[in-house]
Amino acid sequence: MTGDYWAELRSTALLGTDRRPLPEPSGPPALLAAVATVDRGDPATALLELAALAAVRRRAGLLPRPAVRPDQPPPLDERPELPEPATRRLTALLAGRTTGAAALANLTELLPQWLAAARERGYRPPAAQLPALLEAGRSRSELRGDVAALAGPFGCRLAEQNPDWRYLLRTPGADGPTEAARIWQEGLFAERVTYLTRLRRVDPAAALALLAGTWPAERAEDRLLFLDALQERLGPADEPFLEAALGDRSKNVRATAAELLSTLPGSALGRRMAQRALAAVRLTPDGALLIEPPTGCDARMQRDGIPPSSPTGRGEQAWWLGEILAATPLATWTTAFGRTPAQLLALPVIDTATGSDLWRDELREAWARAAVRQSDADWARVLLGPAPRRAGAAGVAGAPARLLAVLPPAERAAWTAAFLRVNGPGDAFQLLGACATPWTPPLSTAVVAALERAAAAGSYPWNHSGVLGLTERSLASATAPAVAALAADAVPDTAWAETFGRLAGTLRFRAAMLAELDPEGQRG
């Protein structure tokens, strides 16, 4: 049974035994005799038995590779090694299990936090832990940036010897041969996107030149995601490239280019959209906004990213109006009409044809989209209004979580905490996801109180699984005693008792692991 026979078995499994007959082996008589004992009555079962025989033979027949004498000493890594308690903690995290009071901790959620914290503090792991660390990065792609940075030059040396760890050599952040040409030309698509995004953060011009060099040869679906990477440090130098992308053969690429241009202050597209917007929305002498939506979508509008029809079946005029307003610089309105965002939102809205206010919600929704695109905190703050008394209350225009993400972190946390005091945790899932982590103590207290109310109301933990997942990652560690008290007060052996117990264990585990990485904490 050679490697070719194993490949034939795999091909048969992929195609199915009804489309491809079982392959015939070759080899010594004893082996052929063993294969002959396999019952061929059910080809699918026979395939599995033949694969089992082939697998045993392949493993038993493996010979150790000749020892390779290193041609150079191990690379030097001058970073301080992890403190001993942190080393033991990493062992437990990589193994995915622990004992004692921390047995309930959610280690899957905690490993990314530990890696990010250790990387931030400039540690290197002991050499003996590198294989397990590289394996974690192999199986969980979201960890690779931190794994690459922590593994350092010695990790790259190991990755050169093991094909399973070669991802490290293509991961930005590794201290090794990760130059642009290697990642850009040889990397997997996700690795190329990651590299381009990170390069934009440090050298936007180099990233744009890299993308422009391969742009014509990229697939349409790849061009779309590469274009998204230009959001990082978008500037005037990107405008010619994006203007050219408005003529791309892919409508999704054209739409993304137009959206990026609409966020770029002073762009030609922004000026074109402002002209269209001011033709559709006028301020009357008596202080009302008069709406006259477009009556058609000409070729110039389509080139600027406005599709002629809505993908969701929305009315054409409403669709065209919304797309124009969402792409119009918000300064257009305050400059042209001489009013603040709050004053503009308070004005009556009138349709030219009917005299009704049927465009009011359309206008607010489009302004909300523009505020998110342009990261305009003043507009977002006014559109959100104060935290509503109930979920879905009036005053929250557009998607509240997206508007909330535009505000400063402290303001986001305060708004969400106020929301949670009168709403259930499930209503706040997207809002909590928009808040910076770890959550502030007031927000953490509001989340714990909301979970307590949910438990008392008789709901089940799995009804709030999304919020609980966020909570395990983001809740302030100082709330551990309050959560532990909830676990103690819950009816024993119930879902809520287990949920609160696991959450308290996770918080304690997180607090301990971060303290172990803090030299000041070690001395204390």
Short mmCIF file of N, CA, C and O in Angstrom, two decimals, residues 78-155:
data_model
loop_
_atom_site.label_atom_id
_atom_site.label_comp_id
_atom_site.label_asym_id
_atom_site.label_seq_id
_atom_site.Cartn_x
_atom_site.Cartn_y
_atom_site.Cartn_z
N GLU A 78 15.50 38.84 23.27
CA GLU A 78 15.89 39.55 24.48
C GLU A 78 14.70 39.95 25.35
O GLU A 78 14.89 40.59 26.38
N ARG A 79 13.51 39.58 24.96
CA ARG A 79 12.35 39.91 25.79
C ARG A 79 12.39 39.11 27.09
O ARG A 79 12.90 37.98 27.13
N PRO A 80 11.85 39.65 28.18
CA PRO A 80 11.83 38.88 29.44
C PRO A 80 10.90 37.68 29.34
O PRO A 80 9.86 37.73 28.68
N GLU A 81 11.30 36.61 29.97
CA GLU A 81 10.46 35.40 29.96
C GLU A 81 9.29 35.58 30.92
O GLU A 81 9.36 36.37 31.88
N LEU A 82 8.23 34.88 30.63
CA LEU A 82 7.04 34.96 31.49
C LEU A 82 7.38 34.64 32.94
O LEU A 82 8.20 33.75 33.21
N PRO A 83 6.75 35.33 33.88
CA PRO A 83 6.88 34.92 35.29
C PRO A 83 6.36 33.48 35.45
O PRO A 83 5.49 33.03 34.71
N GLU A 84 6.87 32.79 36.43
CA GLU A 84 6.49 31.39 36.62
C GLU A 84 4.99 31.19 36.80
O GLU A 84 4.40 30.27 36.19
N PRO A 85 4.30 32.01 37.61
CA PRO A 85 2.84 31.81 37.73
C PRO A 85 2.12 31.99 36.39
O PRO A 85 1.17 31.25 36.09
N ALA A 86 2.59 32.95 35.58
CA ALA A 86 1.96 33.15 34.28
C ALA A 86 2.25 31.98 33.35
O ALA A 86 1.41 31.61 32.51
N THR A 87 3.41 31.37 33.48
CA THR A 87 3.74 30.20 32.67
C THR A 87 2.79 29.05 33.00
O THR A 87 2.29 28.36 32.10
N ARG A 88 2.55 28.84 34.29
CA ARG A 88 1.60 27.77 34.67
C ARG A 88 0.20 28.09 34.17
O ARG A 88 -0.54 27.19 33.74
N ARG A 89 -0.15 29.36 34.21
CA ARG A 89 -1.48 29.75 33.74
C ARG A 89 -1.63 29.48 32.24
O ARG A 89 -2.65 29.00 31.78
N LEU A 90 -0.59 29.79 31.47
CA LEU A 90 -0.64 29.54 30.03
C LEU A 90 -0.77 28.05 29.75
O LEU A 90 -1.50 27.65 28.83
N THR A 91 -0.10 27.23 30.54
CA THR A 91 -0.21 25.77 30.36
C THR A 91 -1.65 25.33 30.51
O THR A 91 -2.17 24.53 29.72
N ALA A 92 -2.33 25.85 31.53
CA ALA A 92 -3.73 25.49 31.76
C ALA A 92 -4.62 25.99 30.62
O ALA A 92 -5.53 25.29 30.16
N LEU A 93 -4.36 27.20 30.15
CA LEU A 93 -5.18 27.77 29.07
C LEU A 93 -5.01 26.99 27.78
O LEU A 93 -5.98 26.72 27.06
N LEU A 94 -3.77 26.61 27.47
CA LEU A 94 -3.53 25.86 26.23
C LEU A 94 -4.09 24.45 26.32
O LEU A 94 -4.54 23.89 25.32
N ALA A 95 -4.08 23.88 27.52
CA ALA A 95 -4.65 22.54 27.69
C ALA A 95 -6.17 22.56 27.66
O ALA A 95 -6.82 21.54 27.42
N GLY A 96 -6.75 23.75 27.94
CA GLY A 96 -8.20 23.88 27.91
C GLY A 96 -8.90 23.31 29.12
O GLY A 96 -10.10 23.06 29.10
N ARG A 97 -8.18 23.12 30.20
CA ARG A 97 -8.82 22.62 31.41
C ARG A 97 -8.02 23.08 32.63
O ARG A 97 -6.82 23.33 32.55
N THR A 98 -8.72 23.18 33.73
CA THR A 98 -8.09 23.52 35.00
C THR A 98 -8.86 22.85 36.11
O THR A 98 -9.87 22.17 35.86
N THR A 99 -8.41 23.00 37.32
CA THR A 99 -9.02 22.30 38.45
C THR A 99 -9.31 23.28 39.56
O THR A 99 -8.97 24.46 39.49
N GLY A 100 -9.92 22.78 40.61
CA GLY A 100 -10.18 23.60 41.78
C GLY A 100 -11.29 24.60 41.55
O GLY A 100 -12.22 24.39 40.75
N ALA A 101 -11.18 25.75 42.23
CA ALA A 101 -12.23 26.76 42.17
C ALA A 101 -12.38 27.35 40.78
O ALA A 101 -13.43 27.88 40.42
N ALA A 102 -11.31 27.26 39.96
CA ALA A 102 -11.38 27.85 38.62
C ALA A 102 -11.91 26.89 37.58
O ALA A 102 -11.92 27.20 36.39
N ALA A 103 -12.36 25.70 38.00
CA ALA A 103 -12.79 24.69 37.04
C ALA A 103 -13.96 25.16 36.19
O ALA A 103 -14.17 24.67 35.08
N LEU A 104 -14.76 26.11 36.69
CA LEU A 104 -15.92 26.57 35.95
C LEU A 104 -15.58 27.67 34.94
O LEU A 104 -16.44 28.08 34.17
N ALA A 105 -14.33 28.16 34.97
CA ALA A 105 -13.97 29.27 34.09
C ALA A 105 -14.05 28.86 32.63
O ALA A 105 -13.72 27.72 32.27
N ASN A 106 -14.46 29.78 31.79
CA ASN A 106 -14.55 29.55 30.35
C ASN A 106 -13.19 29.86 29.73
O ASN A 106 -12.89 30.99 29.36
N LEU A 107 -12.34 28.84 29.60
CA LEU A 107 -10.98 29.06 29.14
C LEU A 107 -10.93 29.44 27.66
O LEU A 107 -10.00 30.14 27.23
N THR A 108 -11.91 29.00 26.89
CA THR A 108 -11.93 29.36 25.47
C THR A 108 -12.00 30.87 25.29
O THR A 108 -11.36 31.44 24.40
N GLU A 109 -12.78 31.52 26.14
CA GLU A 109 -12.90 32.98 26.07
C GLU A 109 -11.68 33.69 26.65
O GLU A 109 -11.35 34.81 26.26
N LEU A 110 -11.00 33.04 27.59
CA LEU A 110 -9.92 33.71 28.31
C LEU A 110 -8.57 33.64 27.60
O LEU A 110 -7.73 34.52 27.78
N LEU A 111 -8.35 32.61 26.78
CA LEU A 111 -7.06 32.49 26.11
C LEU A 111 -6.75 33.70 25.24
O LEU A 111 -5.63 34.23 25.31
N PRO A 112 -7.67 34.19 24.41
CA PRO A 112 -7.34 35.39 23.61
C PRO A 112 -6.98 36.59 24.48
O PRO A 112 -6.08 37.37 24.12
N GLN A 113 -7.65 36.74 25.62
CA GLN A 113 -7.34 37.87 26.49
C GLN A 113 -5.95 37.73 27.08
O GLN A 113 -5.20 38.71 27.19
N TRP A 114 -5.60 36.50 27.47
CA TRP A 114 -4.27 36.28 28.05
C TRP A 114 -3.20 36.59 27.01
O TRP A 114 -2.20 37.27 27.31
N LEU A 115 -3.37 36.09 25.80
CA LEU A 115 -2.36 36.30 24.75
C LEU A 115 -2.18 37.79 24.46
O LEU A 115 -1.05 38.27 24.32
N ALA A 116 -3.29 38.52 24.35
CA ALA A 116 -3.20 39.95 24.07
C ALA A 116 -2.49 40.69 25.21
O ALA A 116 -1.67 41.59 24.97
N ALA A 117 -2.80 40.31 26.46
CA ALA A 117 -2.18 40.98 27.60
C ALA A 117 -0.69 40.67 27.68
O ALA A 117 0.13 41.56 27.95
N ALA A 118 -0.30 39.42 27.44
CA ALA A 118 1.11 39.04 27.49
C ALA A 118 1.88 39.74 26.37
O ALA A 118 3.02 40.18 26.56
N ARG A 119 1.27 39.83 25.21
CA ARG A 119 1.92 40.52 24.09
C ARG A 119 2.11 42.00 24.42
O ARG A 119 3.18 42.57 24.16
N GLU A 120 1.09 42.63 24.99
CA GLU A 120 1.17 44.05 25.32
C GLU A 120 2.28 44.32 26.32
O GLU A 120 2.94 45.37 26.26
N ARG A 121 2.53 43.38 27.22
CA ARG A 121 3.54 43.58 28.26
C ARG A 121 4.95 43.17 27.80
O ARG A 121 5.91 43.28 28.55
N GLY A 122 5.07 42.65 26.58
CA GLY A 122 6.38 42.38 26.01
C GLY A 122 7.06 41.12 26.50
O GLY A 122 8.30 41.03 26.48
N TYR A 123 6.29 40.11 26.92
CA TYR A 123 6.89 38.86 27.40
C TYR A 123 7.15 37.91 26.24
O TYR A 123 6.57 38.02 25.15
N ARG A 124 8.01 36.92 26.52
CA ARG A 124 8.16 35.77 25.63
C ARG A 124 7.86 34.50 26.42
O ARG A 124 8.21 34.41 27.60
N PRO A 125 7.21 33.53 25.80
CA PRO A 125 6.91 32.28 26.51
C PRO A 125 8.14 31.39 26.56
O PRO A 125 9.04 31.52 25.72
N PRO A 126 8.22 30.50 27.54
CA PRO A 126 9.33 29.53 27.56
C PRO A 126 9.33 28.69 26.28
O PRO A 126 8.28 28.41 25.70
N ALA A 127 10.52 28.28 25.86
CA ALA A 127 10.64 27.51 24.62
C ALA A 127 9.79 26.24 24.65
O ALA A 127 9.22 25.83 23.63
N ALA A 128 9.67 25.62 25.83
CA ALA A 128 8.92 24.37 25.92
C ALA A 128 7.44 24.55 25.63
O ALA A 128 6.74 23.58 25.30
N GLN A 129 6.93 25.78 25.75
CA GLN A 129 5.51 26.01 25.51
C GLN A 129 5.21 26.40 24.06
O GLN A 129 4.05 26.49 23.67
N LEU A 130 6.25 26.64 23.28
CA LEU A 130 6.02 27.11 21.91
C LEU A 130 5.24 26.10 21.06
O LEU A 130 4.35 26.51 20.30
N PRO A 131 5.54 24.80 21.11
CA PRO A 131 4.76 23.88 20.27
C PRO A 131 3.26 23.95 20.55
O PRO A 131 2.44 24.01 19.62
N ALA A 132 2.88 23.96 21.82
CA ALA A 132 1.45 24.03 22.14
C ALA A 132 0.86 25.37 21.73
O ALA A 132 -0.29 25.45 21.28
N LEU A 133 1.66 26.43 21.86
CA LEU A 133 1.18 27.76 21.46
C LEU A 133 0.96 27.82 19.95
O LEU A 133 -0.06 28.34 19.47
N LEU A 134 1.89 27.27 19.19
CA LEU A 134 1.75 27.27 17.73
C LEU A 134 0.59 26.39 17.29
O LEU A 134 -0.09 26.69 16.30
N GLU A 135 0.35 25.32 18.00
CA GLU A 135 -0.81 24.47 17.69
C GLU A 135 -2.12 25.23 17.94
O GLU A 135 -3.08 25.09 17.18
N ALA A 136 -2.15 26.03 19.00
CA ALA A 136 -3.36 26.82 19.28
C ALA A 136 -3.61 27.80 18.13
O ALA A 136 -4.76 27.99 17.70
N GLY A 137 -2.55 28.42 17.62
CA GLY A 137 -2.72 29.32 16.49
C GLY A 137 -3.13 28.60 15.22
O GLY A 137 -3.88 29.13 14.40
N ARG A 138 -2.67 27.37 15.05
CA ARG A 138 -3.07 26.60 13.88
C ARG A 138 -4.56 26.29 13.88
O ARG A 138 -5.23 26.37 12.85
N SER A 139 -5.09 25.95 15.06
CA SER A 139 -6.49 25.54 15.13
C SER A 139 -7.45 26.72 15.29
O SER A 139 -8.63 26.60 14.98
N ARG A 140 -6.94 27.89 15.74
CA ARG A 140 -7.80 29.05 15.94
C ARG A 140 -7.16 30.25 15.24
O ARG A 140 -6.28 30.90 15.78
N SER A 141 -7.65 30.53 14.04
CA SER A 141 -7.01 31.57 13.23
C SER A 141 -7.08 32.95 13.87
O SER A 141 -6.22 33.80 13.61
N GLU A 142 -8.10 33.20 14.72
CA GLU A 142 -8.22 34.52 15.32
C GLU A 142 -7.10 34.80 16.33
O GLU A 142 -6.89 35.95 16.73
N LEU A 143 -6.37 33.76 16.73
CA LEU A 143 -5.28 33.94 17.70
C LEU A 143 -3.94 34.22 17.02
O LEU A 143 -2.96 34.55 17.70
N ARG A 144 -3.87 34.11 15.71
CA ARG A 144 -2.57 34.03 15.05
C ARG A 144 -1.73 35.30 15.18
O ARG A 144 -0.50 35.23 15.28
N GLY A 145 -2.37 36.47 15.18
CA GLY A 145 -1.60 37.69 15.32
C GLY A 145 -0.86 37.74 16.64
O GLY A 145 0.35 38.04 16.68
N ASP A 146 -1.55 37.42 17.73
CA ASP A 146 -0.91 37.44 19.04
C ASP A 146 0.07 36.28 19.19
O ASP A 146 1.14 36.42 19.80
N VAL A 147 -0.28 35.11 18.66
CA VAL A 147 0.63 33.96 18.72
C VAL A 147 1.94 34.28 18.00
O VAL A 147 3.03 34.00 18.49
N ALA A 148 1.83 34.89 16.82
CA ALA A 148 3.03 35.23 16.05
C ALA A 148 3.92 36.20 16.81
O ALA A 148 5.14 36.04 16.84
N ALA A 149 3.30 37.21 17.42
CA ALA A 149 4.09 38.20 18.15
C ALA A 149 4.76 37.58 19.37
O ALA A 149 5.93 37.87 19.67
N LEU A 150 4.04 36.72 20.09
CA LEU A 150 4.60 36.10 21.29
C LEU A 150 5.68 35.08 20.95
O LEU A 150 6.70 34.97 21.63
N ALA A 151 5.45 34.30 19.88
CA ALA A 151 6.40 33.23 19.55
C ALA A 151 7.76 33.79 19.18
O ALA A 151 8.79 33.15 19.44
N GLY A 152 7.80 34.95 18.55
CA GLY A 152 9.06 35.60 18.26
C GLY A 152 9.93 34.84 17.28
O GLY A 152 9.46 33.96 16.54
N PRO A 153 11.22 35.14 17.25
CA PRO A 153 12.11 34.52 16.25
C PRO A 153 12.26 33.02 16.43
O PRO A 153 12.41 32.29 15.45
N PHE A 154 12.23 32.53 17.67
CA PHE A 154 12.36 31.08 17.89
C PHE A 154 11.12 30.36 17.35
O PHE A 154 11.21 29.26 16.79
N GLY A 155 9.94 30.98 17.49
CA GLY A 155 8.73 30.39 16.92
C GLY A 155 8.82 30.29 15.41
O GLY A 155 8.40 29.29 14.82
#
